[in-house]
Every structure is written in C-alpha cells, then in structure tokens.
Short mmCIF file of C-alpha atoms and ligand atoms in Angstrom, two decimals:
data_model
loop_
_atom_site.label_atom_id
_atom_site.label_comp_id
_atom_site.label_asym_id
_atom_site.label_seq_id
_atom_site.Cartn_x
_atom_site.Cartn_y
_atom_site.Cartn_z
CA UNK A 1161 -40.07 -40.88 61.06
CA UNK A 1162 -43.37 -39.18 61.93
CA UNK A 1163 -42.96 -36.19 64.18
CA UNK A 1164 -45.01 -36.46 67.33
CA UNK A 1165 -47.63 -33.69 67.29
CA UNK A 1166 -48.45 -32.00 70.56
CA UNK A 1167 -51.84 -31.06 71.94
CA UNK A 1168 -53.21 -27.53 71.62
CA UNK A 1169 -55.13 -25.41 74.03
CA UNK A 1170 -58.79 -25.39 72.98
CA UNK A 1171 -60.29 -23.54 75.93
CA UNK A 1172 -60.15 -23.02 79.65
CA UNK A 1173 -62.04 -24.39 82.63
CA UNK A 1174 -62.63 -22.33 85.73
CA UNK A 1175 -62.61 -24.02 89.11
CA UNK A 1176 -63.50 -22.43 92.44
CA UNK A 1177 -62.45 -23.79 95.79
CA UNK A 1178 -62.84 -21.90 99.05
CA UNK A 1179 -62.01 -18.31 98.13
CA UNK A 1180 -59.66 -19.17 95.28
CA UNK A 1181 -60.32 -19.42 91.54
CA UNK A 1182 -58.16 -21.26 89.02
CA UNK A 1183 -58.42 -20.93 85.27
CA UNK A 1184 -56.98 -24.11 83.85
CA UNK A 1185 -56.15 -24.78 80.20
CA UNK A 1186 -58.20 -27.42 78.34
CA UNK A 1187 -56.10 -29.31 75.81
CA UNK A 1188 -57.25 -31.04 72.66
CA UNK A 1189 -55.52 -33.57 70.43
CA UNK A 1190 -56.33 -34.71 66.90
CA UNK A 1191 -59.32 -36.84 67.96
CA UNK A 1192 -61.06 -37.66 71.21
CA UNK A 1193 -62.16 -36.01 74.43
CA UNK A 1194 -60.48 -32.77 75.46
CA UNK A 1195 -58.62 -32.81 78.77
CA UNK A 1196 -58.30 -30.23 81.52
CA UNK A 1197 -54.64 -29.66 82.32
CA UNK A 1198 -54.55 -29.89 86.12
CA UNK A 1199 -50.80 -29.66 86.58
CA UNK A 1200 -51.07 -26.26 88.27
CA UNK A 1201 -54.12 -27.11 90.37
CA UNK A 1202 -52.16 -27.55 93.58
CA UNK A 1203 -50.29 -24.26 93.26
CA UNK A 1204 -53.47 -22.39 92.31
CA UNK A 1205 -56.12 -24.01 94.52
CA UNK A 1206 -54.08 -25.95 97.07
CA UNK A 1207 -55.74 -29.27 96.16
CA UNK A 1208 -54.99 -32.35 94.08
CA UNK A 1209 -57.31 -34.35 91.83
CA UNK A 1210 -58.60 -37.77 92.95
CA UNK A 1211 -59.03 -40.42 90.27
CA UNK A 1212 -58.23 -43.93 91.50
CA UNK A 1213 -57.90 -46.32 88.54
CA UNK A 1214 -57.34 -43.29 86.28
CA UNK A 1215 -60.75 -43.59 84.60
CA UNK A 1216 -60.90 -39.83 84.00
CA UNK A 1217 -57.22 -39.05 83.62
CA UNK A 1218 -55.00 -38.74 80.55
CA UNK A 1219 -51.52 -39.78 81.69
CA UNK A 1220 -49.63 -38.70 78.59
CA UNK A 1221 -49.79 -37.32 75.07
CA UNK A 1222 -49.45 -40.08 72.50
CA UNK A 1223 -49.67 -40.26 68.71
CA UNK A 1224 -49.66 -44.06 68.46
CA UNK A 1225 -53.13 -45.49 69.03
CA UNK A 1226 -56.62 -43.98 69.19
CA UNK A 1227 -59.74 -45.65 70.56
CA UNK A 1228 -63.29 -44.33 70.33
CA UNK A 1229 -64.96 -46.61 72.85
CA UNK A 1230 -68.50 -45.42 72.10
CA UNK A 1231 -68.19 -46.02 68.37
CA UNK A 1232 -66.01 -49.13 68.62
CA UNK A 1233 -63.13 -47.59 66.66
CA UNK A 1234 -59.46 -48.55 66.98
CA UNK A 1235 -56.80 -46.76 64.93
CA UNK A 1236 -53.05 -47.34 64.87
CA UNK A 1237 -51.29 -44.19 63.66
CA UNK A 1238 -54.63 -43.34 62.03
CA UNK A 1239 -55.16 -46.66 60.24
CA UNK A 1240 -58.32 -48.64 61.21
CA UNK A 1241 -57.57 -52.00 62.82
CA UNK A 1242 -59.77 -53.91 60.35
CA UNK A 1243 -57.76 -52.56 57.38
CA UNK A 1244 -54.51 -53.51 59.07
CA UNK A 1245 -55.79 -56.97 60.05
CA UNK A 1246 -57.02 -57.60 56.52
CA UNK A 1247 -54.14 -56.18 54.46
CA UNK A 1248 -51.03 -55.76 56.57
CA UNK A 1249 -48.67 -58.08 58.44
CA UNK A 1250 -47.60 -58.10 62.07
CA UNK A 1251 -44.09 -56.87 61.29
CA UNK A 1252 -45.44 -54.06 59.11
CA UNK A 1253 -47.77 -53.04 61.97
CA UNK A 1254 -44.76 -53.22 64.31
CA UNK A 1255 -42.87 -50.82 62.02
CA UNK A 1256 -45.90 -48.54 61.88
CA UNK A 1257 -46.32 -48.44 65.66
CA UNK A 1258 -42.62 -47.83 66.27
CA UNK A 1259 -42.00 -45.31 63.52
CA UNK A 1260 -45.30 -43.59 62.83
CA UNK A 1261 -45.62 -44.36 59.10
CA UNK A 1262 -46.03 -47.44 56.95
CA UNK A 1263 -42.63 -48.43 55.53
CA UNK A 1264 -41.64 -48.32 51.86
CA UNK A 1265 -40.15 -51.51 50.44
CA UNK A 1266 -36.54 -50.71 51.32
CA UNK A 1267 -37.45 -49.63 54.85
CA UNK A 1268 -39.51 -52.75 55.39
CA UNK A 1269 -36.75 -55.06 54.12
CA UNK A 1270 -34.23 -53.39 56.43
CA UNK A 1271 -36.63 -53.61 59.39
CA UNK A 1272 -37.51 -57.26 58.73
CA UNK A 1273 -33.83 -58.15 58.44
CA UNK A 1274 -33.14 -56.27 61.68
CA UNK A 1275 -35.78 -58.26 63.55
CA UNK A 1276 -34.87 -61.57 61.93
CA UNK A 1277 -31.20 -61.22 62.86
CA UNK A 1278 -32.08 -61.06 66.57
CA UNK A 1279 -34.34 -64.09 66.97
CA UNK A 1280 -31.78 -66.27 68.80
CA UNK A 1281 -31.38 -66.03 72.56
CA UNK A 1282 -28.01 -65.81 74.28
CA UNK A 1283 -27.19 -69.50 74.78
CA UNK A 1284 -26.64 -68.88 78.49
CA UNK A 1285 -30.35 -67.95 78.84
CA UNK A 1286 -31.19 -71.61 78.13
CA UNK A 1287 -29.85 -72.42 81.59
CA UNK A 1288 -32.55 -70.28 83.13
CA UNK A 1289 -35.19 -72.82 82.32
CA UNK A 1290 -33.51 -75.56 84.34
CA UNK A 1291 -34.27 -73.52 87.45
CA UNK A 1292 -38.03 -73.51 86.89
CA UNK A 1293 -40.44 -76.20 88.00
CA UNK A 1294 -41.76 -78.14 85.02
CA UNK A 1295 -45.28 -76.98 85.81
CA UNK A 1296 -44.34 -73.28 86.11
CA UNK A 1297 -46.91 -70.99 84.48
CA UNK A 1298 -45.37 -69.72 81.22
CA UNK A 1299 -46.17 -66.12 82.26
CA UNK A 1300 -43.92 -66.62 85.30
CA UNK A 1301 -41.15 -67.77 82.95
CA UNK A 1302 -41.79 -64.83 80.61
CA UNK A 1303 -41.58 -62.27 83.44
CA UNK A 1304 -38.28 -63.67 84.62
CA UNK A 1305 -36.59 -64.28 81.29
CA UNK A 1306 -37.58 -60.89 79.83
CA UNK A 1307 -36.31 -59.15 82.97
CA UNK A 1308 -33.10 -61.18 82.77
CA UNK A 1309 -32.45 -59.94 79.23
CA UNK A 1310 -30.97 -56.77 80.73
CA UNK A 1311 -28.24 -58.97 82.20
CA UNK A 1312 -27.51 -60.62 78.86
CA UNK A 1313 -27.72 -57.56 76.60
CA UNK A 1314 -26.03 -54.77 78.59
CA UNK A 1315 -24.90 -53.21 75.29
CA UNK A 1316 -28.44 -52.01 74.53
CA UNK A 1317 -29.66 -50.61 77.84
CA UNK A 1318 -28.46 -47.02 77.55
CA UNK A 1319 -31.84 -45.37 77.08
CA UNK A 1320 -30.25 -42.08 75.97
CA UNK A 1321 -28.61 -43.70 72.93
CA UNK A 1322 -31.00 -43.84 69.96
CA UNK A 1323 -29.20 -46.77 68.36
CA UNK A 1324 -29.29 -48.80 71.59
CA UNK A 1325 -33.01 -48.05 71.94
CA UNK A 1326 -33.56 -49.42 68.44
CA UNK A 1327 -31.52 -52.54 69.11
CA UNK A 1328 -33.34 -53.28 72.35
CA UNK A 1329 -36.68 -52.87 70.52
CA UNK A 1330 -35.47 -55.30 67.81
CA UNK A 1331 -34.25 -57.73 70.45
CA UNK A 1332 -37.51 -57.72 72.36
CA UNK A 1333 -39.73 -58.11 69.28
CA UNK A 1334 -37.45 -60.77 67.79
CA UNK A 1335 -36.85 -62.85 70.91
CA UNK A 1336 -40.34 -62.88 72.43
CA UNK A 1337 -41.52 -65.71 70.11
CA UNK A 1338 -38.44 -67.74 71.06
CA UNK A 1339 -38.97 -67.14 74.80
CA UNK A 1340 -42.70 -67.90 74.55
CA UNK A 1341 -42.21 -71.10 72.55
CA UNK A 1342 -39.44 -72.29 74.87
CA UNK A 1343 -41.62 -71.71 77.94
CA UNK A 1344 -44.10 -74.15 76.39
CA UNK A 1345 -41.44 -76.65 75.36
CA UNK A 1346 -40.13 -76.65 78.92
CA UNK A 1347 -43.64 -77.31 80.28
CA UNK A 1348 -44.14 -80.31 78.01
CA UNK A 1349 -40.59 -81.62 78.15
CA UNK A 1350 -39.84 -81.34 74.43
CA UNK A 1351 -36.52 -80.11 72.99
CA UNK A 1352 -36.22 -76.35 72.46
CA UNK A 1353 -36.49 -75.48 68.78
CA UNK A 1354 -34.07 -72.81 67.57
CA UNK A 1355 -35.55 -70.04 65.42
CA UNK A 1356 -35.52 -70.35 61.64
CA UNK A 1357 -34.90 -67.07 59.88
CA UNK A 1358 -36.15 -68.36 56.52
CA UNK A 1359 -39.67 -68.37 57.97
CA UNK A 1360 -41.96 -65.40 58.48
CA UNK A 1361 -42.46 -64.03 62.00
CA UNK A 1362 -45.73 -65.93 62.60
CA UNK A 1363 -44.49 -69.06 60.79
CA UNK A 1364 -41.32 -69.13 62.86
CA UNK A 1365 -43.30 -68.88 66.10
CA UNK A 1366 -45.61 -71.73 65.06
CA UNK A 1367 -42.55 -73.76 64.03
CA UNK A 1368 -40.75 -73.23 67.36
CA UNK A 1369 -43.98 -74.01 69.21
CA UNK A 1370 -45.37 -76.99 67.35
CA UNK A 1371 -42.24 -78.31 65.63
CA UNK A 1372 -40.07 -81.15 66.90
CA UNK A 1373 -36.58 -82.13 65.69
CA UNK A 1374 -37.83 -85.61 64.71
CA UNK A 1375 -40.20 -84.31 62.03
CA UNK A 1376 -40.18 -81.84 59.16
CA UNK A 1377 -42.42 -78.90 59.97
CA UNK A 1378 -44.89 -77.94 57.23
CA UNK A 1379 -46.30 -74.43 57.69
CA UNK A 1380 -50.03 -74.08 57.01
CA UNK A 1381 -50.77 -70.76 55.24
CA UNK A 1382 -54.28 -70.38 56.75
CA UNK A 1383 -53.05 -70.97 60.29
CA UNK A 1384 -50.02 -68.75 59.71
CA UNK A 1385 -52.30 -65.96 58.51
CA UNK A 1386 -54.56 -66.46 61.55
CA UNK A 1387 -51.56 -66.33 63.88
CA UNK A 1388 -50.31 -63.16 62.22
CA UNK A 1389 -53.77 -61.60 62.54
CA UNK A 1390 -54.06 -62.52 66.22
CA UNK A 1391 -50.71 -60.80 66.77
CA UNK A 1392 -51.88 -57.68 64.88
CA UNK A 1393 -55.10 -57.52 66.92
CA UNK A 1394 -53.13 -57.56 70.18
CA UNK A 1395 -50.28 -55.29 69.10
CA UNK A 1396 -51.27 -52.12 70.94
CA UNK A 1397 -54.21 -50.61 72.78
CA UNK A 1398 -53.15 -47.18 74.06
CA UNK A 1399 -52.85 -46.55 77.81
CA UNK A 1400 -54.22 -49.85 79.22
CA UNK A 1401 -52.96 -51.25 82.55
CA UNK A 1402 -49.88 -53.04 81.22
CA UNK A 1403 -48.86 -50.19 78.90
CA UNK A 1404 -49.27 -47.69 81.72
CA UNK A 1405 -47.15 -50.01 83.87
CA UNK A 1406 -44.43 -50.00 81.19
CA UNK A 1407 -44.59 -46.20 80.97
CA UNK A 1408 -44.51 -45.72 84.74
CA UNK A 1409 -41.53 -48.05 85.08
CA UNK A 1410 -39.85 -46.38 82.09
CA UNK A 1411 -40.40 -42.88 83.51
CA UNK A 1412 -37.79 -43.69 86.16
CA UNK A 1413 -35.14 -44.21 83.47
CA UNK A 1414 -34.89 -47.95 83.99
CA UNK A 1415 -33.86 -50.12 81.04
CA UNK A 1416 -36.37 -51.35 78.42
CA UNK A 1417 -36.10 -55.03 79.37
CA UNK A 1418 -37.04 -54.23 82.98
CA UNK A 1419 -39.96 -52.10 81.70
CA UNK A 1420 -41.32 -54.85 79.45
CA UNK A 1421 -40.97 -57.42 82.26
CA UNK A 1422 -43.17 -55.10 84.35
CA UNK A 1423 -45.67 -54.98 81.47
CA UNK A 1424 -45.75 -58.79 81.26
CA UNK A 1425 -46.47 -58.97 85.00
CA UNK A 1426 -49.31 -56.48 84.71
CA UNK A 1427 -50.82 -58.23 81.70
CA UNK A 1428 -51.02 -61.52 83.57
CA UNK A 1429 -54.09 -60.55 85.65
CA UNK A 1430 -57.53 -62.00 84.73
CA UNK A 1431 -59.05 -58.51 84.40
CA UNK A 1432 -56.50 -57.81 81.61
CA UNK A 1433 -54.55 -60.27 79.44
CA UNK A 1434 -55.44 -63.25 81.59
CA UNK A 1435 -59.05 -62.97 80.41
CA UNK A 1436 -58.51 -65.16 77.33
CA UNK A 1437 -57.46 -68.03 79.56
CA UNK A 1438 -60.39 -67.29 81.88
CA UNK A 1439 -62.89 -67.38 78.96
CA UNK A 1440 -62.01 -70.96 78.08
CA UNK A 1441 -62.11 -71.96 81.74
CA UNK A 1442 -65.54 -70.35 82.00
CA UNK A 1443 -66.85 -72.08 78.85
CA UNK A 1444 -65.54 -75.39 80.20
CA UNK A 1445 -67.33 -74.81 83.50
CA UNK A 1446 -70.62 -73.88 81.82
CA UNK A 1447 -70.26 -77.06 79.79
CA UNK A 1448 -73.62 -77.03 77.98
CA UNK A 1449 -76.04 -74.49 76.51
CA UNK A 1450 -78.70 -75.59 78.97
CA UNK A 1451 -76.55 -74.26 81.81
CA UNK A 1452 -76.28 -70.74 80.35
CA UNK A 1453 -79.37 -69.26 82.11
CA UNK A 1454 -78.08 -70.39 85.51
CA UNK A 1455 -74.65 -69.02 84.72
CA UNK A 1456 -76.07 -65.64 83.63
CA UNK A 1457 -78.05 -65.53 86.87
CA UNK A 1458 -74.80 -65.94 88.83
CA UNK A 1459 -73.09 -63.23 86.78
CA UNK A 1460 -75.88 -60.80 87.62
CA UNK A 1461 -75.68 -61.61 91.31
CA UNK A 1462 -73.17 -59.12 92.77
CA UNK A 1463 -72.42 -61.39 95.72
CA UNK A 1464 -71.30 -64.26 93.49
CA UNK A 1465 -68.14 -62.50 92.20
CA UNK A 1466 -68.72 -64.31 88.88
CA UNK A 1467 -68.08 -62.27 85.72
CA UNK A 1468 -68.84 -63.04 82.14
CA UNK A 1469 -65.22 -63.25 81.05
CA UNK A 1470 -64.42 -61.77 77.64
CA UNK A 1471 -67.21 -59.25 78.12
CA UNK A 1472 -66.91 -55.61 79.09
CA UNK A 1473 -64.14 -53.10 78.70
CA UNK A 1474 -63.04 -49.94 80.46
CA UNK A 1475 -63.03 -47.97 77.19
CA UNK A 1476 -65.30 -49.82 74.72
CA UNK A 1477 -68.97 -49.25 75.41
CA UNK A 1478 -69.71 -50.86 72.06
CA UNK A 1479 -68.59 -54.04 70.27
CA UNK A 1480 -64.78 -54.26 70.47
CA UNK A 1481 -63.74 -54.00 66.77
CA UNK A 1482 -61.09 -56.65 67.40
CA UNK A 1483 -63.73 -59.13 68.59
CA UNK A 1484 -65.49 -58.98 65.20
CA UNK A 1485 -62.26 -59.82 63.35
CA UNK A 1486 -61.51 -62.55 65.89
CA UNK A 1487 -64.91 -64.12 65.29
CA UNK A 1488 -64.29 -64.17 61.50
CA UNK A 1489 -60.81 -65.62 62.01
CA UNK A 1490 -62.32 -68.25 64.29
CA UNK A 1491 -64.51 -69.54 61.42
CA UNK A 1492 -61.53 -69.56 59.02
CA UNK A 1493 -59.39 -71.57 61.43
CA UNK A 1494 -62.11 -74.06 62.32
CA UNK A 1495 -62.90 -74.47 58.58
CA UNK A 1496 -59.24 -75.10 57.73
CA UNK A 1497 -58.93 -77.65 60.52
CA UNK A 1498 -62.10 -79.39 59.36
CA UNK A 1499 -63.80 -78.79 62.71
CA UNK A 1500 -67.47 -78.78 61.69
CA UNK A 1501 -68.90 -78.86 65.18
CA UNK A 1502 -67.15 -76.85 67.84
CA UNK A 1503 -69.05 -77.16 71.11
CA UNK A 1504 -66.94 -74.31 72.51
CA UNK A 1505 -67.78 -71.97 69.63
CA UNK A 1506 -71.47 -72.95 69.77
CA UNK A 1507 -71.50 -72.25 73.47
CA UNK A 1508 -69.71 -68.91 73.04
CA UNK A 1509 -72.11 -67.80 70.28
CA UNK A 1510 -75.13 -68.73 72.36
CA UNK A 1511 -73.71 -66.96 75.40
CA UNK A 1512 -73.01 -63.86 73.31
CA UNK A 1513 -76.53 -63.91 71.83
CA UNK A 1514 -78.19 -64.16 75.23
CA UNK A 1515 -75.90 -61.56 76.84
CA UNK A 1516 -76.44 -59.05 74.02
CA UNK A 1517 -80.21 -59.23 74.57
CA UNK A 1518 -80.14 -59.22 78.37
CA UNK A 1519 -81.02 -55.94 80.09
CA UNK A 1520 -78.13 -56.31 82.59
CA UNK A 1521 -75.51 -56.31 79.82
CA UNK A 1522 -77.35 -53.92 77.49
CA UNK A 1523 -77.82 -51.23 80.15
CA UNK A 1524 -74.16 -51.47 81.21
CA UNK A 1525 -72.98 -51.47 77.59
CA UNK A 1526 -71.12 -54.75 78.04
CA UNK A 1527 -70.04 -56.26 74.71
CA UNK A 1528 -67.61 -59.02 73.75
CA UNK A 1529 -63.98 -57.91 73.89
CA UNK A 1530 -60.96 -59.23 71.97
CA UNK A 1531 -60.56 -62.14 74.37
CA UNK A 1532 -64.00 -63.64 73.91
CA UNK A 1533 -63.07 -65.50 70.71
CA UNK A 1534 -59.25 -65.54 70.77
CA UNK A 1535 -59.12 -68.48 73.19
CA UNK A 1536 -61.32 -70.63 70.96
CA UNK A 1537 -59.05 -69.99 67.96
CA UNK A 1538 -55.86 -70.59 69.92
CA UNK A 1539 -57.28 -73.74 71.42
CA UNK A 1540 -58.24 -75.07 67.97
CA UNK A 1541 -54.70 -74.27 66.80
CA UNK A 1542 -53.28 -76.56 69.48
CA UNK A 1543 -52.27 -74.01 72.12
CA UNK A 1544 -52.99 -74.96 75.74
CA UNK A 1545 -54.89 -72.33 77.73
CA UNK A 1546 -51.80 -71.44 79.78
CA UNK A 1547 -50.20 -70.16 76.56
CA UNK A 1548 -52.97 -67.69 75.67
CA UNK A 1549 -51.73 -64.82 77.82
CA UNK A 1550 -48.06 -65.37 76.84
CA UNK A 1551 -49.11 -65.08 73.17
CA UNK A 1552 -50.89 -61.83 74.04
CA UNK A 1553 -47.68 -60.63 75.75
CA UNK A 1554 -45.63 -61.60 72.68
CA UNK A 1555 -47.85 -59.43 70.47
CA UNK A 1556 -48.20 -56.56 72.94
CA UNK A 1557 -44.42 -56.26 73.30
CA UNK A 1558 -44.52 -54.23 70.08
CA UNK A 1559 -47.02 -51.77 71.58
CA UNK A 1560 -45.19 -51.59 74.89
CA UNK A 1561 -41.83 -50.85 73.30
CA UNK A 1562 -43.36 -48.27 70.93
CA UNK A 1563 -45.05 -46.48 73.83
CA UNK A 1564 -41.84 -46.67 75.89
CA UNK A 1565 -39.82 -45.24 72.98
CA UNK A 1566 -42.33 -42.41 72.49
CA UNK A 1567 -42.09 -41.55 76.18
CA UNK A 1568 -38.29 -41.61 76.29
CA UNK A 1569 -38.12 -39.38 73.20
CA UNK A 1570 -40.55 -36.87 74.75
CA UNK A 1571 -38.45 -34.06 76.30
CA UNK A 1572 -41.23 -33.31 78.83
CA UNK A 1573 -41.02 -36.82 80.37
CA UNK A 1574 -40.75 -36.75 84.17
CA UNK A 1575 -40.88 -39.57 86.67
CA UNK A 1576 -44.49 -40.73 87.22
CA UNK A 1577 -45.56 -40.06 90.79
CA UNK A 1578 -49.27 -40.11 91.68
CA UNK A 1579 -50.58 -38.53 94.89
CA UNK A 1580 -52.97 -39.99 97.45
CA UNK A 1581 -55.63 -39.13 99.97
CA UNK A 1582 -54.10 -40.25 103.23
CA UNK A 1583 -56.68 -41.86 105.53
CA UNK A 1584 -54.35 -43.38 108.14
CA UNK A 1585 -53.58 -42.26 111.68
CA UNK A 1586 -52.55 -38.66 112.25
CA UNK A 1587 -49.09 -38.10 113.76
CA UNK A 1588 -48.72 -39.78 117.17
CA UNK A 1589 -45.89 -40.69 119.54
CA UNK A 1590 -44.23 -44.09 119.66
CA UNK A 1591 -45.20 -46.21 122.69
CA UNK A 1592 -42.60 -48.72 124.00
CA UNK A 1593 -43.70 -52.38 123.86
CA UNK A 1594 -44.04 -52.74 127.67
CA UNK A 1595 -46.37 -49.72 127.78
CA UNK A 1596 -48.83 -51.02 125.16
CA UNK A 1597 -52.08 -52.53 126.38
N1 LIG B 2987 -69.56 -59.54 83.68
C1 LIG B 2987 -70.54 -59.05 84.49
N2 LIG B 2987 -70.64 -57.78 84.88
C2 LIG B 2987 -69.72 -56.93 84.43
C3 LIG B 2987 -68.67 -57.34 83.57
C4 LIG B 2987 -68.61 -58.70 83.20
N3 LIG B 2987 -67.66 -59.16 82.40
N4 LIG B 2987 -67.89 -56.29 83.30
C5 LIG B 2987 -68.42 -55.24 83.95
N5 LIG B 2987 -69.53 -55.63 84.62
C6 LIG B 2987 -70.43 -54.76 85.40
C7 LIG B 2987 -69.79 -54.31 86.72
O1 LIG B 2987 -70.07 -55.22 87.76
C8 LIG B 2987 -70.46 -52.98 86.90
O2 LIG B 2987 -71.77 -53.18 87.34
P1 LIG B 2987 -72.50 -52.13 88.36
O3 LIG B 2987 -72.54 -50.83 87.64
O4 LIG B 2987 -73.83 -52.72 88.61
O5 LIG B 2987 -71.64 -52.10 89.58
C9 LIG B 2987 -70.58 -52.42 85.49
O6 LIG B 2987 -70.64 -53.57 84.63
C10 LIG B 2987 -69.41 -51.52 85.08
O7 LIG B 2987 -68.23 -52.28 85.16
P2 LIG B 2987 -66.87 -51.80 85.80
O8 LIG B 2987 -66.33 -52.91 86.65
O9 LIG B 2987 -67.02 -50.45 86.41
O10 LIG B 2987 -65.99 -51.67 84.52
P3 LIG B 2987 -64.44 -51.49 84.49
O11 LIG B 2987 -64.16 -50.54 83.40
O12 LIG B 2987 -63.89 -51.17 85.82
O13 LIG B 2987 -63.91 -52.97 84.13
C11 LIG B 2987 -63.24 -54.86 82.92
C12 LIG B 2987 -63.58 -53.36 82.87
C13 LIG B 2987 -62.15 -55.09 83.98
C14 LIG B 2987 -62.66 -55.28 81.58
C15 LIG B 2987 -64.51 -55.65 83.26
O14 LIG B 2987 -65.50 -55.42 82.27
C16 LIG B 2987 -64.24 -57.15 83.40
O15 LIG B 2987 -63.82 -57.58 84.47
N6 LIG B 2987 -64.47 -57.95 82.32
C17 LIG B 2987 -64.21 -59.37 82.36
C18 LIG B 2987 -62.71 -59.61 82.20
C19 LIG B 2987 -62.26 -59.37 80.78
O16 LIG B 2987 -62.85 -59.86 79.82
N7 LIG B 2987 -61.14 -58.63 80.67
C20 LIG B 2987 -60.51 -58.37 79.38
C21 LIG B 2987 -60.53 -56.90 79.08
S1 LIG B 2987 -59.88 -56.62 77.48
C22 LIG B 2987 -58.22 -56.79 77.66
O17 LIG B 2987 -57.61 -56.54 78.65
C23 LIG B 2987 -57.59 -57.33 76.52
#
C-alpha cells in the first residue's frame, strides 16, 4: 500500500492586521499551487479567513487525484486519465484509487473476487422498494437505500477497524450497480435481476439493467467497454462538492454508508452530477440547430438564469480531459449501434463549436465538461435521463470511499467545522408576545 506523503513547508507568508504581524507557513505538495497554512491565523491575528464556496481553500492533504485546471490534466495516483481510460479497467482503477498503486496479478484477482462476492443485497433490502412511489427519482432511491445499508451491515461500520473499513468499501463498490439497476427496474415495473458473478463489473451492471428473466442476455463487448470507460471517467475528481460532503460527514466519525449517502445527495444537484441529465433536457429544448443563436443569447443574458449545461467547471479553465474521451466513446457507441445520424450529437457538436468561438465563453474560459457528451452516450445505450446521475454516483462511489478511507487513516483528522461572518442582529432582550407591535 502506498504511503501517504505529507506536504512540506516551502516558504512563509507575512500578514499584517492592525498592529499585529503573523508569519504563516506556506505548504507545498508534489504538484500544484502552494497553500498558506492559516490554522494559527486566529491566535496570531485575531481574525479568520473568509472563503465561501471554498474556491481558494485546500480542505485537506490528499495523494489520490491531481487536477491542473489550466492545462486540462487529470491524474489518479499520478496516472493520466487518458491512459487509464484507454488501457485499464474500472475495477483496476478502483484498486488504484483505494490502495495507491496498480495491483499485480494476484492482488487484482483477490480484489476482484472480494468485490464480486459482495454484489448481492441483503434480501430484506428488496422490501425497501415497495415503499417508494413508482415514479420516484432513482437518486431519491439511491440516497435512501445507501443510507439504509448501515442498518443491514452493522458488522462493517466500525471505522477504527481496518478490516471492517475494507469490507464496507467492497460492499459499497459491489452493491451500487445492484442498487442502481434495481431503482430503474422499480421505475419501469420489471422484475429485479440478481447479480451474475460470472460477468465483469460493467457487464453485470448492463445485465441487471437491461436484462429480463424471459430472455437470455447477450453482452456486447463495445458497449461493455464504453460502460467501463464511463465509470473510469467518473471514478474520482479530488475535492469536488460531493467528495467534500463525504469527507465532512466522515470527519464526525459517522459510518461509511451514511457518508456515501450524503455524497449521493450532494451529487444530485444540477450544478454537479445532475448536469448530465440537464444537458439532454437542454438539447431537447433547443431542438434544432437553427435555435442555437437564440439559446446562446439567453445564456449570455444574466437575467435569464439559463446556463449552457455541460459547460464550465470550477477547476478546469481548459477542455476537461474527460470530455475528449467521452466524445471519442460517443462515436464508438453510435457506430456500434448503427446510429448514422444522431440529431442530439449533431446539435451538441454545433453548440460546442459556436460556444468555443464565442467571446462570452472564450473570455470566461468555459469549455465542455465530462457531462456534455456522457448523456448522449448513455441515451444511445438505452438509459433514460433519470438514470444518468445514478450512474455517475455508482462510479463516484469508488472515489468517495477512497477519499473517506484516506481521511480516516490520517491521524491529523479532526471534525470539519467552518466559521462564519455573522451578519444577524446583535444581542437583544426577548419581548413577550403581548408587548410586540
Ligand atoms: N453557461 C453560461 N455561463 C456560465 C456557465 C455556463 N455553463 N458556467 C459559468 N458561467 C459564467 C458565470 O455566469 C460567470 O460569469 P460572470 O463572470 O459574468 O458572472 C463566469 O462564467 C464564471 O462562472 P462561475 O459561476 O463563477 O463558476 P463556478 O466555478 O462557480 O461554477 C459550474 C462552475 C457550477 C460548473 C458552472 O460552470 C455551471 O453551472 N456549469 C453548468 C452546469 C454543469 O455543467 N455542471 C457540471 C460540472 S462538472 C461535474 O460536476 C461533473
């Protein structure tokens, strides 16, 4: 297992406030921007730092994923995402994220067997679904069922036990495809398909999703590869909103199932994982290439509240490297399915072309992100739009649990507790109801 390196002091920064001076350490990691360590700022200067939305704040040290947003680089444990997407498999990437190194053959066999042996859900969890409305959003079902896992697997919630941590990671990675596929089956009223451990991770998910007991399921290698690649591309993305949610929840010492349920909830929003669903909705609303100029006009109008979904990113100020691989995968999938004309893809390409030349997007460094093409691929593969974000959650579970594990194993971990600038009323005395005007 790779040892987590720690940051080193690379300099100091001097801050003056009123008549006090603080000399604060500046820390550097292996790659990326150095960070001023402000932990002693209150004791030295009597002030806190203010950074709503954490755009300028490093919340932790991590050796899992590195992003260079200006250059469009994404590395997992040092390996570029395009090399992993091209040559690796989702389970190998899962091992890498969790353990720090690529596995040798024996390690990989043991890991794969470990995951495969946990794909079934406790039979009692089936009953959960009967309580949901048939039209429940699958993300609502995912939040609830993942949270409920802590009630069904109490033997793996002691976070201080290394073996239990490993088992809960296996359970989450192994059972997410089953939960996700069953959420869909419940929506459409088809029988739940039990996992098949003779199939690969991606194959098994496609089988549980698309298969029915009345027919023999024939896996398609091109679509299986595309599914596996989509999972790799969504596996981790350092300290994004949902991962930070998982870490914040985990910092309290709560169990991993509760933490991942919190991550699922955070991912659901349209500014985050919900964007893939929003892209298809947007393309549907635009409808035709001729309507693009009008749509772009709305996007540029601040009062309209319309955004070009699948564009822009807090960290990437360049083309999201995952979007390029998605675009290539999109062609492979459409080719395999014999879809020669895809109005959605044509529309997306035209939208991208226009946006990349438009001053509004160029000056703000807004480029396509991972979600711009993923919806088109998933749609072509027969997934309804409501399933896009659950599939993202399925993949990201690996990143969440790796980041959670790293945090729990870090001896410096303390409960997360941001501060605030209070702007409410100053202290005042209670007035009885009959004395209020
Ligand atoms: N369409 C139009 N304008 C945009 C877009 C967009 N998609 N994204 C950002 N902008 C504009 C903002 O209005 C702002 O303009 P201003 O400077 O004139 O006020 C400027 O670009 C900077 O944007 P911010 O909102 O400050 O960027 P932030 O880092 O806060 O937001 C976010 C990033 C949430 C991803 C945003 O770009 C967005 O909403 N994109 C669309 C939703 C989306 O695709 N989300 C998926 C993200 S990837 C992921 O989670 C997997």
